[in-house]
Amino acid sequence: MVHKPRNSLLTAGVNKYSRSQVVAKRVLYKRKPAGAVAVCPAAANKTVEVKGAKNGGSRVIAAAKAPRFYAAEDVALPKKNRKHAGVAKLRSTIVPGTVLILLAGRYRGKRVVFLKQLESGLLLVSGPFKVNGVPLKRVNQAYVIATSTKVELDASKIDAQLNDAYFARPKAAKKAATEEAFFEGEKKKEPLAENKVALQKATDKVILEAVNKVEHLRQYLSAKFSLSKGQAPHALQF
Amino acid sequence: LYAKGRVLGFKRAKRNQRPDISLVQIEGVKTAADTEFYLGKRVAFVYRAKREVNGSKIRCIWGRITRAHGGSGAVKARFRNNLPAKSFGASVRVMMYPS
């Protein structure tokens, strides 16, 4: 088992921790011996009766079948990738209720309200739908500009149901679908599930309450962002 | 949703040029200090072609702005595939992402 080194070198020949200190670091008294783990019974080889006088009476069938095909030369296996990108840190300017400008994608240019950051690092965002047509949506932080405009939102009021699993694509029955879909060609778009529509309305209700309190904020959210002549992004104060 | 820029040419000395990096002048950017906002931003060179590819005659070469060039706001950009020399003086879109 590889983990971070328990000892370090101060100078040649002098370690930071003595032998007994390193042993104490292993914390053996807390760990249970590996043998205590229950071992599931390994599949046993079967012995089968065989007919015929000259066949020796019985055969042993191995529990694990030998592979049918052996490669002529050893095939190199690619090394397993142990690198995972960490979750992106939320910019300090982005706070629940901040109005964001979407820079790319179908809703580019729309001004949208930030709700919360999900476990995957993506930002959960809503138009609100009634105001500018943007539904509850996940968005990458890199494709967003944070404005200084904020909507007064209580972060705890956002439904806990809204997480990455909520946005996962439903797994269609693959086997049956492939042949039919190939011949039919067009995919039928299913209307959004009722509970999702209800959740959208409920979330937007909370946001709209806060939006309607501020003068012009609703119109601001329904207007699109664009650069006009002479405007340069680096000079703009968002 | 993008800033306009122009392709000035390849990175070059007087008599040799290096086509892997192109120089871009972004509208409205006049000093090297102003260019800091644009570093890392993605750039798109959009052009038209006669043959349709994937249902469109419009094609695009993507790249990123890597560093400033000189003190007057020009910028160096590296594209996925080098820009064709035909693009000198052509417009380029400097996107506002990654933000």
CSV table of C-alpha atoms in Angstrom, one decimal:
chain,number,residue,atom,x,y,z
A,1,MET,CA,0.0,0.0,0.0
A,2,VAL,CA,1.5,3.3,-1.0
A,3,HIS,CA,0.7,6.5,0.9
A,4,LYS,CA,2.6,9.6,1.9
A,5,PRO,CA,5.9,8.8,3.5
A,6,ARG,CA,5.8,8.5,7.3
A,7,ASN,CA,9.3,9.7,7.8
A,8,SER,CA,11.4,12.4,6.3
A,9,LEU,CA,15.1,13.2,6.1
A,10,LEU,CA,16.5,16.2,8.0
A,11,THR,CA,20.1,15.7,7.0
A,12,ALA,CA,22.1,12.8,5.8
A,13,GLY,CA,21.7,10.0,8.2
A,14,VAL,CA,19.2,11.9,10.5
A,15,ASN,CA,15.5,11.2,10.1
A,16,LYS,CA,12.8,13.3,11.6
A,17,TYR,CA,11.1,10.5,13.4
A,18,SER,CA,12.8,7.7,15.3
A,19,ARG,CA,12.0,4.1,14.7
A,20,SER,CA,9.5,3.8,17.5
A,21,GLN,CA,7.8,7.0,16.4
A,22,VAL,CA,7.3,5.7,12.9
A,23,VAL,CA,5.9,2.5,14.2
A,24,ALA,CA,3.5,4.5,16.3
A,25,LYS,CA,2.4,6.4,13.2
A,26,ARG,CA,1.1,3.2,11.7
A,27,VAL,CA,-1.6,3.3,14.3
A,28,LEU,CA,-1.9,-0.5,14.4
A,29,TYR,CA,-4.0,-0.5,17.5
A,30,LYS,CA,-6.8,1.2,15.6
A,31,ARG,CA,-6.6,-1.1,12.6
A,32,LYS,CA,-8.3,-4.6,12.4
A,33,PRO,CA,-6.2,-7.4,11.0
A,34,ALA,CA,-7.1,-8.3,7.4
A,35,GLY,CA,-8.0,-11.8,8.3
A,36,ALA,CA,-11.1,-10.6,10.2
A,37,VAL,CA,-12.8,-9.8,6.9
A,38,ALA,CA,-15.3,-12.5,5.9
A,39,VAL,CA,-14.2,-14.4,2.9
A,40,CYS,CA,-17.0,-15.4,0.4
A,41,PRO,CA,-16.8,-19.0,-0.5
A,42,ALA,CA,-14.8,-19.4,-3.7
A,43,ALA,CA,-16.7,-21.1,-6.6
A,44,ALA,CA,-15.6,-24.7,-6.5
A,45,ASN,CA,-14.8,-26.9,-9.4
A,46,LYS,CA,-17.6,-29.1,-10.6
A,47,THR,CA,-17.2,-32.8,-11.0
A,48,VAL,CA,-19.5,-34.2,-13.7
A,49,GLU,CA,-20.3,-37.8,-14.6
A,50,VAL,CA,-19.5,-38.8,-18.1
A,51,LYS,CA,-21.0,-41.7,-20.0
A,52,GLY,CA,-19.1,-44.2,-22.1
A,53,ALA,CA,-16.8,-47.0,-21.0
A,54,LYS,CA,-13.5,-45.5,-22.1
A,55,ASN,CA,-14.0,-42.0,-20.9
A,56,GLY,CA,-12.8,-42.3,-17.4
A,57,GLY,CA,-16.1,-41.9,-15.6
A,58,SER,CA,-16.0,-38.3,-14.6
A,59,ARG,CA,-14.6,-34.9,-15.6
A,60,VAL,CA,-13.6,-31.9,-13.6
A,61,ILE,CA,-15.0,-28.6,-14.9
A,62,ALA,CA,-13.1,-25.6,-13.7
A,63,ALA,CA,-15.1,-22.9,-12.0
A,64,ALA,CA,-13.4,-20.2,-14.0
A,65,LYS,CA,-13.3,-21.0,-17.8
A,66,ALA,CA,-10.0,-20.8,-19.6
A,67,PRO,CA,-10.0,-18.1,-22.3
A,68,ARG,CA,-10.7,-19.2,-25.8
A,69,PHE,CA,-8.2,-16.9,-27.4
A,70,TYR,CA,-4.6,-16.1,-26.5
A,71,ALA,CA,-2.8,-13.2,-28.2
A,72,ALA,CA,0.2,-14.4,-30.1
A,73,GLU,CA,2.4,-11.7,-28.4
A,74,ASP,CA,1.9,-10.1,-25.1
A,75,VAL,CA,-0.4,-7.1,-25.4
A,76,ALA,CA,0.6,-4.0,-23.5
A,77,LEU,CA,-2.1,-2.7,-21.2
A,78,PRO,CA,-2.4,1.0,-21.0
A,79,LYS,CA,-1.6,2.4,-17.5
A,80,LYS,CA,-4.6,3.3,-15.4
A,81,ASN,CA,-5.2,7.0,-15.2
A,82,ARG,CA,-5.3,8.2,-11.5
A,83,LYS,CA,-5.6,11.9,-12.3
A,84,HIS,CA,-8.9,13.5,-11.5
A,85,ALA,CA,-9.7,17.2,-12.1
A,86,GLY,CA,-10.7,18.8,-8.9
A,87,VAL,CA,-13.9,20.7,-8.4
A,88,ALA,CA,-13.6,24.2,-9.7
A,89,LYS,CA,-13.4,26.8,-6.9
A,90,LEU,CA,-16.3,29.2,-6.9
A,91,ARG,CA,-15.3,32.8,-7.8
A,92,SER,CA,-15.6,35.2,-4.9
A,93,THR,CA,-17.9,37.4,-7.0
A,94,ILE,CA,-20.4,34.6,-7.5
A,95,VAL,CA,-22.8,34.3,-4.6
A,96,PRO,CA,-26.4,32.8,-4.5
A,97,GLY,CA,-28.5,35.4,-6.2
A,98,THR,CA,-25.9,36.9,-8.4
A,99,VAL,CA,-27.0,37.8,-11.9
A,100,LEU,CA,-24.7,36.0,-14.4
A,101,ILE,CA,-24.3,36.5,-18.1
A,102,LEU,CA,-24.1,33.3,-20.1
A,103,LEU,CA,-21.4,33.5,-22.7
A,104,ALA,CA,-21.9,30.4,-24.8
A,105,GLY,CA,-24.4,27.7,-25.6
A,106,ARG,CA,-28.0,28.0,-26.6
A,107,TYR,CA,-28.7,30.8,-24.1
A,108,ARG,CA,-25.7,32.9,-24.8
A,109,GLY,CA,-26.2,36.5,-23.9
A,110,LYS,CA,-29.0,35.8,-21.4
A,111,ARG,CA,-28.9,37.2,-17.9
A,112,VAL,CA,-29.6,34.6,-15.4
A,113,VAL,CA,-29.8,34.1,-11.6
A,114,PHE,CA,-27.3,31.9,-9.9
A,115,LEU,CA,-28.7,29.5,-7.3
A,116,LYS,CA,-25.9,27.3,-6.0
A,117,GLN,CA,-22.8,25.3,-7.0
A,118,LEU,CA,-23.3,21.6,-7.4
A,119,GLU,CA,-21.0,18.8,-6.3
A,120,SER,CA,-19.5,18.5,-9.8
A,121,GLY,CA,-18.5,22.1,-9.7
A,122,LEU,CA,-21.1,23.3,-12.2
A,123,LEU,CA,-23.3,26.2,-11.3
A,124,LEU,CA,-27.0,25.7,-11.0
A,125,VAL,CA,-28.8,28.6,-12.7
A,126,SER,CA,-32.4,29.6,-13.5
A,127,GLY,CA,-33.8,32.3,-15.9
A,128,PRO,CA,-36.3,32.5,-14.2
A,129,PHE,CA,-38.1,30.6,-17.0
A,130,LYS,CA,-41.0,33.0,-17.2
A,131,VAL,CA,-38.7,36.0,-17.5
A,132,ASN,CA,-36.2,34.9,-20.2
A,133,GLY,CA,-36.9,31.3,-21.1
A,134,VAL,CA,-33.9,29.8,-19.3
A,135,PRO,CA,-34.9,26.8,-17.3
A,136,LEU,CA,-33.1,25.2,-14.3
A,137,LYS,CA,-29.8,24.5,-15.9
A,138,ARG,CA,-26.2,23.6,-15.1
A,139,VAL,CA,-23.5,25.9,-16.4
A,140,ASN,CA,-19.7,25.9,-16.3
A,141,GLN,CA,-18.2,28.7,-14.3
A,142,ALA,CA,-15.7,29.4,-17.1
A,143,TYR,CA,-18.5,30.3,-19.5
A,144,VAL,CA,-20.1,32.9,-17.3
A,145,ILE,CA,-19.5,36.5,-16.4
A,146,ALA,CA,-20.6,37.6,-12.9
A,147,THR,CA,-22.2,40.9,-12.7
A,148,SER,CA,-22.4,43.0,-9.5
A,149,THR,CA,-26.2,42.9,-9.6
A,150,LYS,CA,-27.6,40.6,-6.9
A,151,VAL,CA,-31.0,39.2,-6.2
A,152,GLU,CA,-31.8,38.7,-2.6
A,153,LEU,CA,-32.0,34.9,-2.4
A,154,ASP,CA,-32.1,32.7,0.7
A,155,ALA,CA,-29.7,29.8,-0.3
A,156,SER,CA,-31.5,27.4,2.0
A,157,LYS,CA,-34.8,27.8,0.1
A,158,ILE,CA,-33.4,26.1,-3.0
A,159,ASP,CA,-34.8,22.6,-3.2
A,160,ALA,CA,-32.3,19.9,-2.0
A,161,GLN,CA,-33.5,17.7,-4.9
A,162,LEU,CA,-31.5,19.8,-7.3
A,163,ASN,CA,-28.2,18.1,-7.7
A,164,ASP,CA,-26.2,16.5,-10.4
A,165,ALA,CA,-28.3,13.3,-10.4
A,166,TYR,CA,-31.4,15.3,-11.1
A,167,PHE,CA,-29.9,16.4,-14.4
A,168,ALA,CA,-28.7,12.9,-15.5
A,169,ARG,CA,-30.0,11.8,-18.8
A,170,PRO,CA,-32.5,9.0,-18.6
A,171,LYS,CA,-31.1,5.7,-19.8
A,172,ALA,CA,-33.4,4.6,-22.7
A,173,ALA,CA,-33.9,0.9,-23.3
A,174,LYS,CA,-31.0,0.4,-25.7
A,175,LYS,CA,-31.7,-3.0,-27.2
A,176,ALA,CA,-35.2,-2.4,-28.5
A,177,ALA,CA,-34.5,1.1,-29.5
A,178,THR,CA,-31.6,0.6,-31.9
A,179,GLU,CA,-33.4,-1.3,-34.7
A,180,GLU,CA,-36.5,0.8,-34.6
A,181,ALA,CA,-34.7,4.1,-34.4
A,182,PHE,CA,-32.5,3.2,-37.3
A,183,PHE,CA,-35.5,2.7,-39.6
A,184,GLU,CA,-37.7,5.4,-38.2
A,185,GLY,CA,-34.9,8.1,-38.3
A,186,GLU,CA,-36.4,10.9,-36.2
A,187,LYS,CA,-36.3,10.8,-32.4
A,188,LYS,CA,-39.5,11.9,-30.6
A,189,LYS,CA,-38.9,14.5,-28.1
A,190,GLU,CA,-40.6,13.7,-24.8
A,191,PRO,CA,-42.3,16.5,-22.9
A,192,LEU,CA,-40.6,17.4,-19.6
A,193,ALA,CA,-41.6,15.3,-16.6
A,194,GLU,CA,-44.3,16.8,-14.5
A,195,ASN,CA,-42.3,16.9,-11.3
A,196,LYS,CA,-39.5,18.8,-13.1
A,197,VAL,CA,-42.0,21.4,-14.3
A,198,ALA,CA,-43.4,21.7,-10.8
A,199,LEU,CA,-39.9,22.1,-9.4
A,200,GLN,CA,-39.1,24.8,-12.0
A,201,LYS,CA,-42.2,26.7,-11.0
A,202,ALA,CA,-41.6,26.4,-7.3
A,203,THR,CA,-37.9,27.5,-7.6
A,204,ASP,CA,-38.8,30.4,-9.9
A,205,LYS,CA,-41.6,31.6,-7.5
A,206,VAL,CA,-39.0,32.2,-4.8
A,207,ILE,CA,-36.7,34.0,-7.2
A,208,LEU,CA,-39.5,36.1,-8.8
A,209,GLU,CA,-40.6,37.3,-5.4
A,210,ALA,CA,-37.2,38.8,-4.8
A,211,VAL,CA,-36.9,40.1,-8.4
A,212,ASN,CA,-40.2,41.9,-8.4
A,213,LYS,CA,-39.2,43.9,-5.3
A,214,VAL,CA,-36.4,45.7,-7.2
A,215,GLU,CA,-37.3,48.2,-9.8
A,216,HIS,CA,-36.4,47.3,-13.4
A,217,LEU,CA,-34.8,44.0,-12.4
A,218,ARG,CA,-37.3,41.9,-14.2
A,219,GLN,CA,-36.7,43.8,-17.5
A,220,TYR,CA,-33.0,43.6,-16.9
A,221,LEU,CA,-33.2,39.9,-16.7
A,222,SER,CA,-35.3,39.6,-19.8
A,223,ALA,CA,-32.9,41.8,-21.8
A,224,LYS,CA,-29.9,40.1,-23.5
A,225,PHE,CA,-26.4,41.2,-23.1
A,226,SER,CA,-24.5,42.4,-26.1
A,227,LEU,CA,-21.5,44.5,-27.0
A,228,SER,CA,-22.3,47.6,-29.0
A,229,LYS,CA,-19.9,49.7,-31.2
A,230,GLY,CA,-17.0,51.0,-29.3
A,231,GLN,CA,-17.5,48.8,-26.3
A,232,ALA,CA,-14.5,46.7,-25.3
A,233,PRO,CA,-14.9,43.9,-22.7
A,234,HIS,CA,-11.7,44.7,-20.9
A,235,ALA,CA,-12.9,48.2,-20.2
A,236,LEU,CA,-16.4,47.2,-19.1
A,237,GLN,CA,-17.3,47.2,-15.4
A,238,PHE,CA,-19.5,44.2,-14.8
B,1,LEU,CA,-20.7,38.3,-27.6
B,2,TYR,CA,-17.2,38.5,-28.8
B,3,ALA,CA,-14.7,41.2,-29.4
B,4,LYS,CA,-13.5,41.8,-32.9
B,5,GLY,CA,-9.9,41.4,-33.9
B,6,ARG,CA,-7.8,41.4,-37.0
B,7,VAL,CA,-5.0,39.0,-37.9
B,8,LEU,CA,-1.8,41.0,-38.4
B,9,GLY,CA,0.4,38.2,-39.6
B,10,PHE,CA,2.7,35.5,-38.2
B,11,LYS,CA,5.2,35.9,-35.5
B,12,ARG,CA,8.3,37.0,-37.3
B,13,ALA,CA,11.6,38.7,-37.3
B,14,LYS,CA,12.6,40.8,-40.3
B,15,ARG,CA,13.3,38.0,-42.7
B,16,ASN,CA,12.0,34.8,-41.0
B,17,GLN,CA,8.5,34.0,-39.9
B,18,ARG,CA,7.1,31.4,-37.5
B,19,PRO,CA,3.6,30.4,-38.7
B,20,ASP,CA,2.7,28.5,-35.5
B,21,ILE,CA,1.8,31.8,-33.7
B,22,SER,CA,-0.2,34.5,-35.2
B,23,LEU,CA,-0.5,38.1,-34.2
B,24,VAL,CA,-3.9,39.6,-33.5
B,25,GLN,CA,-5.0,43.2,-33.0
B,26,ILE,CA,-8.1,43.4,-30.8
B,27,GLU,CA,-10.4,46.4,-31.4
B,28,GLY,CA,-10.2,48.9,-28.6
B,29,VAL,CA,-7.1,47.5,-27.0
B,30,LYS,CA,-4.3,50.0,-27.1
B,31,THR,CA,-1.9,49.1,-24.4
B,32,ALA,CA,-0.2,45.9,-23.1
B,33,ALA,CA,-1.9,46.4,-19.7
B,34,ASP,CA,-5.3,46.2,-21.4
B,35,THR,CA,-4.5,42.9,-22.9
B,36,GLU,CA,-4.5,41.1,-19.6
B,37,PHE,CA,-8.2,40.5,-19.7
B,38,TYR,CA,-7.9,38.7,-23.0
B,39,LEU,CA,-5.1,36.3,-22.1
B,40,GLY,CA,-6.4,32.7,-22.3
B,41,LYS,CA,-9.6,33.7,-24.1
B,42,ARG,CA,-10.6,31.6,-27.0
B,43,VAL,CA,-10.3,33.0,-30.5
B,44,ALA,CA,-12.1,31.8,-33.6
B,45,PHE,CA,-11.1,32.4,-37.2
B,46,VAL,CA,-14.3,31.9,-39.2
B,47,TYR,CA,-14.2,31.5,-42.9
B,48,ARG,CA,-16.2,30.2,-45.9
B,49,ALA,CA,-15.4,27.4,-48.2
B,50,LYS,CA,-17.1,26.0,-51.3
B,51,ARG,CA,-17.4,22.5,-50.2
B,52,GLU,CA,-20.0,21.6,-47.5
B,53,VAL,CA,-18.7,19.9,-44.4
B,54,ASN,CA,-21.1,18.5,-41.9
B,55,GLY,CA,-23.9,20.5,-43.4
B,56,SER,CA,-22.3,23.9,-43.5
B,57,LYS,CA,-20.1,25.9,-45.8
B,58,ILE,CA,-18.7,27.9,-42.9
B,59,ARG,CA,-15.6,26.7,-41.2
B,60,CYS,CA,-13.8,27.7,-38.1
B,61,ILE,CA,-10.3,27.4,-36.7
B,62,TRP,CA,-10.2,27.7,-32.9
B,63,GLY,CA,-7.3,29.0,-30.9
B,64,ARG,CA,-6.4,30.8,-27.7
B,65,ILE,CA,-4.7,34.1,-26.9
B,66,THR,CA,-1.4,33.3,-25.3
B,67,ARG,CA,0.4,36.6,-24.5
B,68,ALA,CA,0.8,40.2,-25.3
B,69,HIS,CA,2.9,41.3,-28.3
B,70,GLY,CA,4.7,44.6,-27.9
B,71,GLY,CA,3.4,47.5,-25.9
B,72,SER,CA,0.5,48.7,-28.0
B,73,GLY,CA,-2.2,46.1,-27.4
B,74,ALA,CA,-1.4,43.5,-30.0
B,75,VAL,CA,-1.6,39.9,-28.9
B,76,LYS,CA,-0.1,36.5,-29.8
B,77,ALA,CA,-2.5,33.7,-30.5
B,78,ARG,CA,-2.0,30.0,-31.0
B,79,PHE,CA,-4.5,28.1,-33.1
B,80,ARG,CA,-5.2,24.4,-33.2
B,81,ASN,CA,-4.1,24.4,-36.8
B,82,ASN,CA,-1.9,27.3,-38.1
B,83,LEU,CA,-3.8,30.1,-39.8
B,84,PRO,CA,-3.5,30.2,-43.5
B,85,ALA,CA,-1.6,33.2,-44.8
B,86,LYS,CA,-4.7,34.2,-46.6
B,87,SER,CA,-6.1,35.3,-43.3
B,88,PHE,CA,-3.8,38.3,-42.9
B,89,GLY,CA,-6.0,41.3,-42.4
B,90,ALA,CA,-9.1,39.1,-41.9
B,91,SER,CA,-11.4,39.4,-38.9
B,92,VAL,CA,-11.2,37.1,-36.0
B,93,ARG,CA,-13.6,36.6,-33.1
B,94,VAL,CA,-12.2,37.0,-29.6
B,95,MET,CA,-14.7,35.2,-27.3
B,96,MET,CA,-15.2,36.3,-23.8
B,97,TYR,CA,-14.7,32.8,-22.4
B,98,PRO,CA,-13.0,31.1,-20.5
B,99,SER,CA,-14.0,33.8,-18.1
